[in-house]
Amino acid sequence: TMEFADRVTRVEPSATVAVSNLASQLEADGVDVVDLSVGEPDFDTPQAVVDAGKAAIDDGHTGYAPSKGVPELREAIADSLGERGLPYTDDQIIVTPGGKQGLFETFQALVDEGDEVVLLDPAWVSYQAMVKLAGGTLKRVDLTPHEFQLEPALDELGEAITDDTALVVVNSPNNPTGAVYSETALEAVRDLAVDHDATVLSDEIYDRITYDADAISLGSLDGMGDRTVTLNGFSKAYSMTGWRLGYIAGPDEFVDEASKIQSHSVTCATNFVQHAGVAALEECDDFVAEMRDAFADRRELVVDLFAEEGVDVPIGDGAFYAMVPVADDDQEWCETAIEQAHVAMVPGGAFGAGGYARMSYAASEERLREGVERLADADLL
Ligand code: PLP
């Protein structure tokens, strides 16, 4: 028999898989499932991106690319980060096959066996898995009692960040809550990071999808430039999930170390996909605005639909997720929802927020109405 390494056996299989397996099984049986579980926009990739990708294949961009990314794309990314107040140079950027790989490289580069990593709960499922793979230990600050906002939880954050903290992970706009953290809150993170000489990972993958508040980049705050790693990507803003394209940006020393992991693992992001990425950054502002407006309407619709059923959904100012308060046993609630109402949502427990289920409102208004109606008919609300 094979003997597996501790680093992999200490990671749990994703709790979301149970629900998505049930959903696929039902769909295979011909059942019409309202799938509100997936974290991807329901828009096609913009035509300009598709065209640029095809042209790049025709032009022969099919070999290895430079490990850190093709120069044109790194330039375009540096410009885009600059517009957000992040003064990274082209050389301080690593283009990765999906933001997820960038996160993985970041945890591998910064977290040693036994190092403490501070997470704000609810947190996206993969952070804890990546911390555990790196051998780190988690310190979790629960924002659930504070309506998922960071500002009211700063005392707890102050207790969690100590001289033993290697890394603090901040994700605003947030998956799964949609929360956008205030400037005051982010300045407090900055002060704590500086006081305790901690590095901060700022996952800004939803930064272009905001409604009533703008997302602030942590790395743009005074004193944060040399202690922040910024993660972003193309999956969400440009509806490019399957293209696998993202990037990390950080100080020179960080990029030197993290790029070793990139070059010894995936080598580079797909060459022609990177050329398509240039078109996304340079030609697709209108697309982003249109998609955002559609999400804004759906966000209001979701709040109204649940309110009509007597459920108060604490909606965030960004991303396209809502945390719906459900039963104490959210895993069981989600299984019932899929089996009886044929509505797929993700148990909040997977994100460290038991009692909630995450719904993605990146679905048509018709499907959103249908989904809530089915949940109500099955007495789940
Ligand atoms: N960060 C967050 C918070 C996410 O929700 C996701 C995707 O679900 C990612 C990063 C990574 O996305 P990708 O690997 O598609 O760039």
Short mmCIF file of N, CA and C in Angstrom, two decimals, residues 107 308 328 362:
data_model
loop_
_atom_site.label_atom_id
_atom_site.label_comp_id
_atom_site.label_asym_id
_atom_site.label_seq_id
_atom_site.Cartn_x
_atom_site.Cartn_y
_atom_site.Cartn_z
N PHE A 107 1.73 30.93 -0.50
CA PHE A 107 1.79 30.21 0.78
C PHE A 107 3.06 29.36 0.87
N GLU A 308 -39.20 38.67 0.84
CA GLU A 308 -40.60 38.26 0.68
C GLU A 308 -40.90 36.96 1.41
N ASP A 328 -29.29 25.41 11.54
CA ASP A 328 -28.03 25.23 12.25
C ASP A 328 -27.13 24.26 11.50
N ALA A 362 -24.63 34.91 -9.68
CA ALA A 362 -24.21 34.97 -11.08
C ALA A 362 -25.06 33.99 -11.89
#
